[in-house]
Amino acid sequence: MMRRIALSLVALLVLSAPAGPVQGQDGPEFTLESIHASATLRASTFQGGKWADQGPVITYIEAADSADATHLMRYNLRTDEQTRVIDGTTLYAGDVDRVVPIEDYTFGPAGDKVLIYTDSKEVWRANTKGYYYVYDLETQTLTPVSDRDAGYQMFAKFNPSATKVAFVRNRNLHVVNLTTGTETALTTDGDEGTIINGTFDWVYEEEFGVRDGWQWGPDGRRIAFFKLDESGTRSFPLMNSTARYPNLTTFRYPKAGEQNSEIKIGVVDLAAVDTTARGQPQAIRYFDTNTWNAGGRTHEYLARMGWTPEIDGTHRVWMYRLNRNQNVLDLLYGHPETGRTEPVLQDTQDTYIDVTDDKLTYLDGGEHFVFLSERSGYNHAYLYRTDGTELGPITGGAWEVTQFHGVDTEASTAYVSGTRDTSLERHLYATDVSFDPHEAAPPARKVTSRPGWHAINLSTDRDYYIDRHSAAGTPPSWALHEASGDRLTTLQANDTLAERLDSLNLPPKQFTRLPGADGTALNASIIKPNDFDPARTYPVLMYVYGGPGVQTVTNQWGSSRQLWHQYLARAHDMVVVSVDNRGTGGRGKAFQDVPYQRLGQPEAADQIRAAQALADSAWVDDANIGIWGWSYGGYMTLMSMLTEEGPSTFDTGVSVAPVTDWRLYDTIYTERYMSTPDQNADGYKNGAPQAYADRLREDQNLLIVHGDDDDNVHFQNSVQMVNQLQSANKQFRFMMYPTHEHGIAGGRTRLHLFTMITNHLTEHLSSDETAQQAQQHAK
């Protein structure tokens, strides 16, 4: 999903004046290299892990002292007791004649076997293909699940009795009997460019966040899986020109308005499988969801699925079905025995519905589920019986539930993260749950207390949670708490980093509000030089993302991006401002829906108006206001510089990996907010920066940057923007990063990027007075 990648960081072009170091008071140098090319200012992290079934206990992977081996560890967070479950130096795999490292693992239901994942390779965003072994903890033996020569394996899982393992290979489902070693192909029609079984195509992975496309039934009798047919979608090429003869890679990428992969969900009845046959059509039944060979009719997407608890004695397959505009979501139950589906509930919006992993949660006992909906204008949790009968809200009010963590059914208590106190922060809340019909939600109790951002990881038994806390001026720390909020122990602090930052005396991030185009008060952050003098004038750099549901103005640690902004304020006397325009998250559905079917237009208008409000301040050099962003932020930079009063507002801009025409981006993300080009021609035309290329003024300084191996926002976006600017005889700067993807990272690339953008800004976004001050700092 574009918004997920875009928040990661920044980049750009090398031009003139060198970026000088800043000395702390008896502390280390504060330089671009210390920010982007060393660990000096990098926060330490808690190693994390997987919760055990009971207590404050996790398991995790730890590097061994020798070779590339890794151990599997068990850690009682409360007592600090650590034990080694598997000695990784003993994991000798005979089929490859070496020790294999543990990269991921799953315990069997009885805890006596471990499914080990190793030697993985990347598939787009994650290392989801590799090889699996079964480790028997009693006999301490390691057995490969399948022959490596047959190809990579994906998403392998034990059945509930740990007597079988199923996995995906080459777009087909396979199952192995661990007792006999017999391997059976459950599907055989998977092939490149056509059928996908048990996993997904590029756009489903990127925009719905799904990769693993199959599940064992709770009783182990059946397997449910997704099947996609991508044969009707079009291929997109990526070219590596660094070789003597360029290498061409193609992949399926449906652009807005074009055909998606068809999709359906099937169930394999393992009792009907013939292990002597190559395919198992007699054992597979598909659900009637009207999404396969639908020919553009009502139903388009199946975004999630899973197995229900027992309902009337049988497990069913639940699934989300969405229309193409993604504003009607049906929760369906599929009957494995017949293939029939029945509607359980329907969620609708005039605009669009976001699908998240926590949208549906079945509760212990199997008689209820919790469903998240924005029907009230804010995202809240609602309680249902498993048959779809609504019992009432769990949370309510003019605030957002941003994550649903679960329900302690014995204590009748639900835990959520949300914005009840402020949209700038995230806090944990607890609320009573009534299992009787009710109309109003009980008041939520605030569990976390420290100002800032709390990322919560609730334990399996709901008795404990790990809190990752940070604030704008405070690096992250991890602590173990009881569910009541009582702090038990610190798991990871960043005291050394905090002391180092204190020694640098960095300018703080402050929070305020600025007006949007319609007068709405918008959340804003501002970083000023330490020696800020309101009698002087300063250049202003605005940092923007601005995309649907995403916030940049938050009271949390901003890592290297925030440090770089503080560097600009301190070393180059710039004021750095970020504004969350209408359309961003945390403030309710109406606020977020403003740009619906007109992406870029109201958001850019807000950025322009906020910049103009800043320009009215006596301390702002209104001839030196810049804007920069990445991905959606790169798009917003172009829209803000080129539309309405943008050309007379913004002097300088840096646009990294921008969308320049929404017809070039993928179906699921784009159409969620814009519908299809046929249905919303004006929205696509008016929201395309390419259409405004002739509005770039001679005195505006624009820099565009893109990686030519960007599979997300394709390089062609910048190529076409460059073409339009050249056709209009507009001068600008452009930098391309060969073989780099959307994140433009690796090696010392980020240092190169940030050196470039810093020099671009110091050349063009400095008044004479500020330039003199910056030179003094650099000496």
JSON list of C-alpha atoms in Angstrom, two decimals, residues 259 271 536 565 579:
[
{"chain": "A", "resi": 259, "resn": "GLN", "atom": "CA", "xyz": [-9.28, -5.77, -15.20]},
{"chain": "A", "resi": 271, "resn": "ALA", "atom": "CA", "xyz": [-11.12, -37.33, 3.17]},
{"chain": "A", "resi": 536, "resn": "ARG", "atom": "CA", "xyz": [14.08, 37.98, 12.21]},
{"chain": "A", "resi": 565, "resn": "HIS", "atom": "CA", "xyz": [14.25, 18.18, 10.16]},
{"chain": "A", "resi": 579, "resn": "VAL", "atom": "CA", "xyz": [0.35, 19.97, 8.44]}
]
